[in-house]
Coordinates of C-alpha atoms in Angstrom, one line a residue:
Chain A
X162 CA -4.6 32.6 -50.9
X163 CA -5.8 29.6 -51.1
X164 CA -5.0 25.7 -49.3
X165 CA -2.7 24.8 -52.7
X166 CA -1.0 28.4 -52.6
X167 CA 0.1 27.4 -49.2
X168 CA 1.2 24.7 -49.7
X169 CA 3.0 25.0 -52.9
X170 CA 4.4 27.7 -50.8
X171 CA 5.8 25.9 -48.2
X172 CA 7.2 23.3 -50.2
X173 CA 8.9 25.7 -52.3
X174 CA 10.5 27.0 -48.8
X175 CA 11.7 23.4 -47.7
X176 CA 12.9 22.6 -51.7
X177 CA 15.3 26.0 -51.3
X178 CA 16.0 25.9 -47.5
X179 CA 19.9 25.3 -48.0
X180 CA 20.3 27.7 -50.6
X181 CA 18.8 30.1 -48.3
X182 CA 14.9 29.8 -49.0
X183 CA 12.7 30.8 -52.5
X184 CA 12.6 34.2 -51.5
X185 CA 13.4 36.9 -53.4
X186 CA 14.1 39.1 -50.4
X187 CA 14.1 43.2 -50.7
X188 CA 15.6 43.2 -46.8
X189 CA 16.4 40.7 -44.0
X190 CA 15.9 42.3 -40.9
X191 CA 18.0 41.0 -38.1
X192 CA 19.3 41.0 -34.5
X193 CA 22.7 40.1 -32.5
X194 CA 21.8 40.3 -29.0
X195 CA 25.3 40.6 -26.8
X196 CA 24.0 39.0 -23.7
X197 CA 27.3 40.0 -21.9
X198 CA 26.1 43.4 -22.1
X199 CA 22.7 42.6 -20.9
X200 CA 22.1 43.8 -17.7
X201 CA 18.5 42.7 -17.4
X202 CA 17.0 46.0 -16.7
X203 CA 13.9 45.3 -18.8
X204 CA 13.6 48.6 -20.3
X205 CA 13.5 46.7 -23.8
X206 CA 10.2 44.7 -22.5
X207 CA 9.0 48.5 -21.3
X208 CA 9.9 49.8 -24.5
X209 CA 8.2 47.3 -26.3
X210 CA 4.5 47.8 -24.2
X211 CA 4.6 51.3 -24.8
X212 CA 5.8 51.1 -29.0
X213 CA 3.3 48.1 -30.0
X214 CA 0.2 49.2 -27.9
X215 CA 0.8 45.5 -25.9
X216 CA -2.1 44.8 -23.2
X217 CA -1.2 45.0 -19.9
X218 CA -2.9 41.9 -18.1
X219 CA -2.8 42.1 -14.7
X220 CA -1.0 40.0 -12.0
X221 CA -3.6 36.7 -12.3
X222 CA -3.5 36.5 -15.5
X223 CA 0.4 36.9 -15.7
X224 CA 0.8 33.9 -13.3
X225 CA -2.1 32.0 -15.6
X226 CA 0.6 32.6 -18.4
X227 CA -1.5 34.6 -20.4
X228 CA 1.2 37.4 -20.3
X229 CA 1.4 39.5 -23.8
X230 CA 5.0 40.5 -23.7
X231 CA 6.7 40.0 -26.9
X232 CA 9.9 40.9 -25.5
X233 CA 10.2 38.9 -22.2
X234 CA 13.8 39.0 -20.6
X235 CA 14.3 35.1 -19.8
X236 CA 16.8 34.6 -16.2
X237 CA 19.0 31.7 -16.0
X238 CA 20.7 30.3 -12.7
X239 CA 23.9 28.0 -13.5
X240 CA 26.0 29.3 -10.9
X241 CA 26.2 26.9 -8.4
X242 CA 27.2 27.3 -4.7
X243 CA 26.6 31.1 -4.3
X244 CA 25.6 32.8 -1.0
X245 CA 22.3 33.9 -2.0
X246 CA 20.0 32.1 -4.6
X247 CA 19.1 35.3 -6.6
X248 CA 23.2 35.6 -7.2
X249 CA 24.4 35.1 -10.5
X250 CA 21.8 34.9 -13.3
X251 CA 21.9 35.2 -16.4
X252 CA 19.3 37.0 -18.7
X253 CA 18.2 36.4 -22.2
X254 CA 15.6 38.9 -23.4
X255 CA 13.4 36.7 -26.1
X256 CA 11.2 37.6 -28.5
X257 CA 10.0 36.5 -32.0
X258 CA 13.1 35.0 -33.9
X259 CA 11.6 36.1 -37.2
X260 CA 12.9 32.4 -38.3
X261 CA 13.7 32.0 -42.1
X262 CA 11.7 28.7 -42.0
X263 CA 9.3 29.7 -39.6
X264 CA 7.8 26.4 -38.1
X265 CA 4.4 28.5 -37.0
X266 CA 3.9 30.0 -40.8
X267 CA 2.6 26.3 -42.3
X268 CA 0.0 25.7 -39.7
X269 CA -1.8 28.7 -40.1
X270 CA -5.2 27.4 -41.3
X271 CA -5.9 30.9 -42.8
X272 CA -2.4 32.1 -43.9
X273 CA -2.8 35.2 -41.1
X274 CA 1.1 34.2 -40.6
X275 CA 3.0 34.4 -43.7
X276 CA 7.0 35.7 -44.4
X277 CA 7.4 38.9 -46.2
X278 CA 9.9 39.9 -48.3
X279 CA 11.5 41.6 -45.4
X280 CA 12.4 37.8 -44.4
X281 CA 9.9 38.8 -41.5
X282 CA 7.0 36.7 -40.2
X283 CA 4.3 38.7 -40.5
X284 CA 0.4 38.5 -38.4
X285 CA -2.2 40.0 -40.1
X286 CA -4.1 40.3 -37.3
X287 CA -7.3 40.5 -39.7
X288 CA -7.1 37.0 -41.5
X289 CA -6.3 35.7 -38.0
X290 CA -9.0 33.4 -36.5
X291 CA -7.7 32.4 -33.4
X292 CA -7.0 29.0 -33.9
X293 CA -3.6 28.6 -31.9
X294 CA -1.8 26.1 -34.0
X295 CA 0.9 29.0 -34.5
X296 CA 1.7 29.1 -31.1
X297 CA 1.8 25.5 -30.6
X298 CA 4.3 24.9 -32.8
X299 CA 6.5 27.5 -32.0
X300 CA 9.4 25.9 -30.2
X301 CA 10.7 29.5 -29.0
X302 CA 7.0 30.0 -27.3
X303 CA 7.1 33.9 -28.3
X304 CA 3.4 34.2 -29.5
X305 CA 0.9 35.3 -27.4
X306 CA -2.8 35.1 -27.7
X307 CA -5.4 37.7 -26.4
X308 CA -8.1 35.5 -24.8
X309 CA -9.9 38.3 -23.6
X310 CA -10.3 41.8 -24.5
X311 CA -7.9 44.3 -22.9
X312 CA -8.7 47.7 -24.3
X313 CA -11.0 48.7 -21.3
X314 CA -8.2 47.2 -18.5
X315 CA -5.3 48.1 -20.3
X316 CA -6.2 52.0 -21.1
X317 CA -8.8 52.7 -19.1
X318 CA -9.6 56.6 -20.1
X319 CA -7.6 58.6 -20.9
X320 CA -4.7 56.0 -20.9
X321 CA -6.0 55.4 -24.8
X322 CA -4.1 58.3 -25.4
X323 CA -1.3 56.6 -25.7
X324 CA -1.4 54.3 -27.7
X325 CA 0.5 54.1 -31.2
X326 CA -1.3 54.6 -33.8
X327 CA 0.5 53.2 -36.5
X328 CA -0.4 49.7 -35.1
X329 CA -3.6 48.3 -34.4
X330 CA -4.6 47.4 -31.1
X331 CA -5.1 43.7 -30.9
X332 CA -8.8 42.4 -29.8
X333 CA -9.6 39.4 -28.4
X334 CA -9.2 35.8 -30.1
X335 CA -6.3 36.9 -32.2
X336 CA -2.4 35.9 -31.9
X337 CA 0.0 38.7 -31.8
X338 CA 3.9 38.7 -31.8
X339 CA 7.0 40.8 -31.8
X340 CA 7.2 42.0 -35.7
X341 CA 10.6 43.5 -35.6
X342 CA 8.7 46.5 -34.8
X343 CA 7.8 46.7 -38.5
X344 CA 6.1 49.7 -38.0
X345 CA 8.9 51.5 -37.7
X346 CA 10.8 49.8 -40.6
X347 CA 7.7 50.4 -42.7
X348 CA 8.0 54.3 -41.8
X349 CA 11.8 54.2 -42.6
X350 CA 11.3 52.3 -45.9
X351 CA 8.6 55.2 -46.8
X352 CA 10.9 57.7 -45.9
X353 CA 13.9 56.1 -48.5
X354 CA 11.4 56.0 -51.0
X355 CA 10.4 59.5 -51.2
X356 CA 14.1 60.2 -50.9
X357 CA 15.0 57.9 -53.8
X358 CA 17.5 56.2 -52.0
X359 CA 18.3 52.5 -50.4
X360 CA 17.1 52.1 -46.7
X361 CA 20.8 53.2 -44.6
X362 CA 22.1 50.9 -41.7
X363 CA 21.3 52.6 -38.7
X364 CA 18.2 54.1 -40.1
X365 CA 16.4 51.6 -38.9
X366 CA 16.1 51.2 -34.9
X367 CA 13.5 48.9 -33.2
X368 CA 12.0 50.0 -29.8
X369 CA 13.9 47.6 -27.9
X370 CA 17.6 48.4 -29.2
X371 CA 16.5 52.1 -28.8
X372 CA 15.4 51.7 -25.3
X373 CA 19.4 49.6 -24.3
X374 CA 21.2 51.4 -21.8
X375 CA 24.1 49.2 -22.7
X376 CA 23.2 48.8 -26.5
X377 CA 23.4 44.8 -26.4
X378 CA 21.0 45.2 -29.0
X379 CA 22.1 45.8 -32.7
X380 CA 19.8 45.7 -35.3
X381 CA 20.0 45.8 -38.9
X382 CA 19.8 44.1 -42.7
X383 CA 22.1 41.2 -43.3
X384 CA 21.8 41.6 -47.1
X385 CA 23.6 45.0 -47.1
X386 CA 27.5 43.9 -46.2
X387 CA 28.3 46.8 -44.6
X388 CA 26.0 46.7 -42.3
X389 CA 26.6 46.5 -38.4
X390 CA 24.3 43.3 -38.0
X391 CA 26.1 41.4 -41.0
X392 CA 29.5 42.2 -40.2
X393 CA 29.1 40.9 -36.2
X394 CA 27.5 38.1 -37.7
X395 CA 30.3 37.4 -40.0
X396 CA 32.5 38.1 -37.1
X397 CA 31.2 35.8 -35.1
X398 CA 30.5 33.1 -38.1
X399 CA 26.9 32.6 -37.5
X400 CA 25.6 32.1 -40.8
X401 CA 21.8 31.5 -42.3
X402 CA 20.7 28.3 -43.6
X403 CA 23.3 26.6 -41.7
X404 CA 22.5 25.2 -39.0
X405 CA 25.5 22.9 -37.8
X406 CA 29.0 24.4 -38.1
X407 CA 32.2 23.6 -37.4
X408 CA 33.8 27.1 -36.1
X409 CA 37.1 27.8 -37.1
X410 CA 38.8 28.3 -33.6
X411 CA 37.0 27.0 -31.1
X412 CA 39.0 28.2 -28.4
X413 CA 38.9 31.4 -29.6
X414 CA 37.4 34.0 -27.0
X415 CA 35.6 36.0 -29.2
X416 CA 33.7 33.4 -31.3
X417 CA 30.6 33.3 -29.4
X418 CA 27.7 34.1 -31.9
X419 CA 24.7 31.4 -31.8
X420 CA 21.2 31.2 -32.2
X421 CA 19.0 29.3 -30.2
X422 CA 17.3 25.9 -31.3
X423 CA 19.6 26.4 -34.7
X424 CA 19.7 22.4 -34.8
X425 CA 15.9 22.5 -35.5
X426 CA 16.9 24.2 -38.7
X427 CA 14.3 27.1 -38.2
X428 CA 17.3 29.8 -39.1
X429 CA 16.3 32.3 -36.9
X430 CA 17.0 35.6 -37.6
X431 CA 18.5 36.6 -34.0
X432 CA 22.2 36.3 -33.2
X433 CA 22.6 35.8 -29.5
X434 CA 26.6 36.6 -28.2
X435 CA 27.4 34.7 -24.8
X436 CA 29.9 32.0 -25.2
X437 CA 27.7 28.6 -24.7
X438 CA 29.4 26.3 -21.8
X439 CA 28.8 23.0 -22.1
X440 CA 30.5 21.8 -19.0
X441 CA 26.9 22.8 -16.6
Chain B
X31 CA 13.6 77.0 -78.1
X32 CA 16.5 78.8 -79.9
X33 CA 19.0 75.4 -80.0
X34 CA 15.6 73.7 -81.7
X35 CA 15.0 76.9 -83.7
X36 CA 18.4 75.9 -85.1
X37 CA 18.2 72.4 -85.5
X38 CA 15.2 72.5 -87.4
X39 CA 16.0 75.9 -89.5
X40 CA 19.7 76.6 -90.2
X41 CA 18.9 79.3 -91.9
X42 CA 18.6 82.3 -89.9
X43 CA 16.5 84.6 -92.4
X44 CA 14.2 81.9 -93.0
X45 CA 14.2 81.6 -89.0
X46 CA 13.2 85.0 -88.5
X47 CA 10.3 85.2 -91.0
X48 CA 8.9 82.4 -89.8
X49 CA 9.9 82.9 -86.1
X50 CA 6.1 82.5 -84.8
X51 CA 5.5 79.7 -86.7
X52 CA 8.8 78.1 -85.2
X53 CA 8.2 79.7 -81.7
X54 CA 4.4 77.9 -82.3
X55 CA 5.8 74.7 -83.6
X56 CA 8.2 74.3 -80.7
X57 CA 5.5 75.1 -78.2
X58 CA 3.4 72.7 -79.5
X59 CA 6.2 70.0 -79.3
X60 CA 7.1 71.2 -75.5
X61 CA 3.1 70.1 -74.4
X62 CA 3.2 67.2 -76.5
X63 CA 6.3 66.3 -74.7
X64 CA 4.8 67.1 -71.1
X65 CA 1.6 64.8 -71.7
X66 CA 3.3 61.9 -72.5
X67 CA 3.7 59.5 -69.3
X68 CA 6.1 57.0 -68.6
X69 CA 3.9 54.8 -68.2
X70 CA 0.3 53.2 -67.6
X71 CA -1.9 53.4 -64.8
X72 CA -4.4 51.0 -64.8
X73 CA -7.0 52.8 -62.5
X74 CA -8.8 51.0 -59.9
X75 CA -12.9 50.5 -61.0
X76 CA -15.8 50.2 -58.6
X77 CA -18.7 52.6 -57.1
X78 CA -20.1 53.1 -53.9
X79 CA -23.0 55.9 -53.1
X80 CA -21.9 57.5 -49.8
X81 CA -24.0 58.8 -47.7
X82 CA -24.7 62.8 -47.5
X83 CA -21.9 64.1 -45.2
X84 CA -23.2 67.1 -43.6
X85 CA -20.8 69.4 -43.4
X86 CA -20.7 72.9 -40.9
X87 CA -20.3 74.8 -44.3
X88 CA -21.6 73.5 -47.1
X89 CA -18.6 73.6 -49.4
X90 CA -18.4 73.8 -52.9
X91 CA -15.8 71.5 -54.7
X92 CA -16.9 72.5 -58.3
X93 CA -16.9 76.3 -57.5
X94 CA -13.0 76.0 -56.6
X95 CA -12.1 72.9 -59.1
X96 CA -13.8 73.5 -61.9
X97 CA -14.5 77.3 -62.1
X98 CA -11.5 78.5 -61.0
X99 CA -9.6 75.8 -61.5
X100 CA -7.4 75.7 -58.1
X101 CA -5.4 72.7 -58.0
X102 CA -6.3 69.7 -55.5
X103 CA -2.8 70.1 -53.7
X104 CA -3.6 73.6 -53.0
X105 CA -5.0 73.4 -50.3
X106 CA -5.3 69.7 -49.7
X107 CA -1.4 70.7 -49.6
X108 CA -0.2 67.6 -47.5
X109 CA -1.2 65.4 -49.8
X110 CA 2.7 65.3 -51.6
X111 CA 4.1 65.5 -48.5
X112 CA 2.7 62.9 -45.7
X113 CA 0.3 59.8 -45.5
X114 CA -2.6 62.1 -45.3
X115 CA -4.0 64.8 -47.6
X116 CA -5.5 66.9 -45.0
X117 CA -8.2 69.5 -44.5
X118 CA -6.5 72.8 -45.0
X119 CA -6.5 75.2 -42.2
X120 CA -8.3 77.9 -41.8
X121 CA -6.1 80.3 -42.8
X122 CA -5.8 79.0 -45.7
X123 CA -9.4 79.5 -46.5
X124 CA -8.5 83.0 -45.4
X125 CA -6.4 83.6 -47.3
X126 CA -8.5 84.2 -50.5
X127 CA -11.6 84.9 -48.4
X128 CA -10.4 87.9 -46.7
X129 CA -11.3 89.9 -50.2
X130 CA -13.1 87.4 -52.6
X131 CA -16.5 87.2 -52.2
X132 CA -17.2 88.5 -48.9
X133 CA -20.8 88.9 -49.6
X134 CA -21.8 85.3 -49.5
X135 CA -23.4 84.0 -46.6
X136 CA -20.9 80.7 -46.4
X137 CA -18.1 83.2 -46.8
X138 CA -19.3 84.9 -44.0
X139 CA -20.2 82.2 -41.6
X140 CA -16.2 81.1 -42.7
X141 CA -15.3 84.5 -41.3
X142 CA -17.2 84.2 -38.3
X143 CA -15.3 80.8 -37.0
X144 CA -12.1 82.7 -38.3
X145 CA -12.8 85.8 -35.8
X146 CA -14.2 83.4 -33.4
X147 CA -10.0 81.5 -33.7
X148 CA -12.2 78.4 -34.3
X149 CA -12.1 75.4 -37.0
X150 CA -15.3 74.4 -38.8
X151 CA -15.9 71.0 -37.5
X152 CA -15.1 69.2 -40.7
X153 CA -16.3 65.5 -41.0
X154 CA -14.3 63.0 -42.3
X155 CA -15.3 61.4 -45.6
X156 CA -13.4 59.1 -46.6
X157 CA -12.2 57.6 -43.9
X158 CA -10.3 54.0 -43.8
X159 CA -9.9 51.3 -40.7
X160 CA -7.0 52.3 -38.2
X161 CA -5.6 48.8 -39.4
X162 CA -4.7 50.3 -43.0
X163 CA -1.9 51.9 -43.6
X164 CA -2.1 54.1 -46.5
X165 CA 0.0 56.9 -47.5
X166 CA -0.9 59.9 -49.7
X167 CA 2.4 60.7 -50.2
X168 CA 4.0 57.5 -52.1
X169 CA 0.6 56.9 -54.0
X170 CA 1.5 60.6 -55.5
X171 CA 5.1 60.2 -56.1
X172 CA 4.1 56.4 -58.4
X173 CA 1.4 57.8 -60.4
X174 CA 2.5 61.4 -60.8
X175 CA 5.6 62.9 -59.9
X176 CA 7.2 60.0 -61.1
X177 CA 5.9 59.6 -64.3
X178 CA 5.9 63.2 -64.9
X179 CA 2.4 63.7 -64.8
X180 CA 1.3 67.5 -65.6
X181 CA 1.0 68.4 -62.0
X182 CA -2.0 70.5 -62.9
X183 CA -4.0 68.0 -64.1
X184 CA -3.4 65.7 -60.4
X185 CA -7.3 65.9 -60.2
X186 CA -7.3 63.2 -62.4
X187 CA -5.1 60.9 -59.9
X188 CA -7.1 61.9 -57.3
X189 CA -10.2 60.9 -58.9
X190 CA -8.9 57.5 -58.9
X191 CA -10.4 57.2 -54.8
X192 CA -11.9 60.0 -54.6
X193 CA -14.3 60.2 -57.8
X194 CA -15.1 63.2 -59.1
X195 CA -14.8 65.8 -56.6
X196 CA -14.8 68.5 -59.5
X197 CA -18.5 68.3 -60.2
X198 CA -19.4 67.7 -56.3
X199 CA -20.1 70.1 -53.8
X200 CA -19.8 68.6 -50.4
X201 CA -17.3 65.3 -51.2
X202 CA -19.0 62.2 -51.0
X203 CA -17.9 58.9 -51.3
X204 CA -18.3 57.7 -54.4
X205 CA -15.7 54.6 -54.4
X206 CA -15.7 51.1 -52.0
X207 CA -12.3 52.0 -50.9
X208 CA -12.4 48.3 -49.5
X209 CA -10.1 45.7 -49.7
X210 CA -10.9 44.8 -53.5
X211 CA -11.0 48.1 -54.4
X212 CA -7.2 48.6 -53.3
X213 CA -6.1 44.8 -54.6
X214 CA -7.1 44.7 -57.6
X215 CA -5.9 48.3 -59.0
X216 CA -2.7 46.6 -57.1
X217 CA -2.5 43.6 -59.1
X218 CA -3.6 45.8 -62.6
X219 CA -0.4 47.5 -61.7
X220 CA 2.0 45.5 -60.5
X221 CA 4.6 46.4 -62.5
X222 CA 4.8 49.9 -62.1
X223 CA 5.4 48.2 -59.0
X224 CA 2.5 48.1 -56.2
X225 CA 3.2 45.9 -53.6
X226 CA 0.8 42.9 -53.3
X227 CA 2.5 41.9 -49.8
X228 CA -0.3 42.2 -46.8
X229 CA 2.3 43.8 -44.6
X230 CA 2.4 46.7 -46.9
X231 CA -1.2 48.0 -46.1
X232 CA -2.0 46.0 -42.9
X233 CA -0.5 47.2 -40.0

């Protein structure tokens, strides 16, 4: 791929943005993410270590921010007047919005970061040379870069036996980042091939909605209509490639579908459901 | 064969003078039918010279292939079914080898890890990076279930990354199997459509 593919690339993106990019999309994986079911139990971070082989970095480097968890569960405090501070937060587990206009797939100097046609942004951990712009210009901050090699700290022996082998263990110097656990979606989309059939809603279950005790997270393809995913969307009248919309009752309790940053225009693929109070 | 006995010959005295001639003719049209593909395969080109694997029995691929012409999914029988082909068990070996050619001294050394309940130590041969994802399975479906492909003559797809196993003893790589390798025959067939996405093989 080379500096004018990119580019012609991207600028076919921006040219198509409002009619909902160039692409012509086999699947478009997405999320909705009730947050009033979230409980903050983590078990969707846990999940995630143990399904994408993530480094476990130790306590320093955790505090030194060099944490590699693609699915971090985000706490919030805007309850004021409690009797103890830890009352009342609110949690937001975050990871890669797999945006439809991904800000970090331009400034890849090497094209490591690229959408597919699953509407995903891909790593290709291979191509990728380390060079952080990605991350920078991420404004969700959910890419994380292995500045030092954790296979002998993470899994020290036999630990290794764990780890997934249908993803490769990240060395040092390249950025890695929640892929929609593509993985499995890869393994599901094999499996409808051999069976000469369309990939079925429900089929497809990242490691984080598997691992919900309260199943906040529901995952699916918002090009098939019937799925779970498109109709809470609809539902909830988040819609891609707009970014700014009027809702049709406002006061309406149910109607509380948004995605985060949507104003940049980055069209993430996550639906977040917690109504948004703009009185704090 | 009888409704094209009919359609070709109405008659039916004529039809049953010439009933091997017919029964011949409509053979003949029946393998005609099942060689013609769908479609193209445009199959991937390079060479490599592997090194010598050494094997714990040193086995021959030609006896089995091209003597007694054993088909490739035999015993490599996961081949159709998962992302690998896989070594066969031992059993499998056993199978035959209980009664055929006891006498040989590979045979017997095949016995021996059998009664000892152990597997030869097989080395891998062609072996790709943990970061590829490649599966056996859909790569069979495309190029010969698919295209209805005479499933006994499969060799010939697996020659496409494999070489030509049926004249080799031990296997040995004889193709890159690099990235090239696997691009190009991509692009050369892209519309019996192999993905060129980097998603699809790099994991």
């Amino acid at each position: 791929m080379s500096l004018d593919n990119i580019l012609n690339h991207w600028s076919d993106y921006r040219k198509g943005a409002e009619e909902g990019g160039h692409h012509d999309y086999e699947h478009r994986w997405a999320m909705a993410i009730n947050l009033d079911l979230c409980i903050g139990c983590n078990a969707c971070s846990t999940a995630c270590y143990a399904e994408n082989n993530l480094a476990v970095v130790g306590k320093e480097r955790f505090e030194k921010g060099q944490a590699m968890h693609w699915m971090r569960i985000e706490r919030y405090w805007d309850q004021q007047e409690l009797e103890h501070p830890e009352q009342g937060a609110s949690f937001l587990p975050m990871m890669c919005q797999q945006c439809g206009a991904a800000t970090c797939e331009p400034v890849c100097p090497v094209a490591a970061t690229y959408h597919t046609p699953d509407g995903l942004n891909a790593q290709v951990y291979n191509r990728c040379i380390g060079s952080r712009y990605c991350s920078n210009n991420c404004p969700f901050r959910v890419r994380y870069f292995n500045f030092y090699s954790y296979y002998e700290s993470s899994w020290p022996e036999p630990m290794e036996q764990q780890l997934n082998p249908d993803i490769s263990v990240r060395d040092k110097g390249v950025m890695e980042k929640c892929t929609f656990c593509m993985q499995r979606i890869r393994s599901v989309k094999d499996k409808a091939f051999m069976e000469d059939r369309p990939v079925q809603d429900g089929e497809m279950v990242p490691a984080c909605a598997q691992s919900c005790p309260t199943s906040a997270i529901v995952f699916g393809d918002t090009m098939d209509e019937s799925s779970m995913v498109s109709k809470l969307w609809k539902k909830h009248q988040v819609e891609r490639g707009v970014y700014q919309k009027t809702k049709l009752a406002k006061k309406d309790a149910d109607l509380r579908g948004y995605r985060i940053f949507e104003e940049l225009n980055v069209d993430p693929s996550v639906m977040y459901l917690e109504r948004v109070r703009e009185d704090i | 064969m009888v409704v094209m006995n009919r359609l070709i010959n109405p008659g039916a005295g004529f039809a049953r003078a010439g009933l091997a001639g017919m029964v011949f003719l409509a053979m003949l049209l029946m393998s005609s039918m099942a060689m013609a593909v769908k479609y193209d395969v445009v199959p991937p080109s390079g060479t490599h010279t592997g090194e010598d694997v050494p094997q714990p029995i040193e086995f021959p691929h030609d006896i089995h292939v091209k003597d007694n012409d054993i088909n490739c999914m035999y015993c490599h029988t996961y081949a159709r079914r998962s992302k690998v082909a896989g070594i066969p068990p031992t059993s499998k070996c056993m199978g035959c080898h209980k009664v055929i050619a006891t006498d040989k001294p590979r045979i017997q050394q095949l016995t021996k890890y059998w009664e000892d309940k152990e597997s030869p130590p097989w080395k891998k041969v062609h072996d790709l990076p943990d970061f590829v994802h490649f599966t056996h399975e859909k790569h069979l479906k495309t190029l010969a279930f698919d295209r209805d492909f005479p499933v006994e003559d499969v060799k010939e797809i697996c020659a496409f990354c494999h070489g030509d196993v049926e004249n080799m003893t031990v296997a040995n790589k004889v193709k890159p199997l690099n990235m090239g390798f696997c691009v190009n025959c991509h692009i050369a067939n892209k519309d019996l459509g192999a993905p060129g996405d980097c998603w699809k093989c790099h994991k």
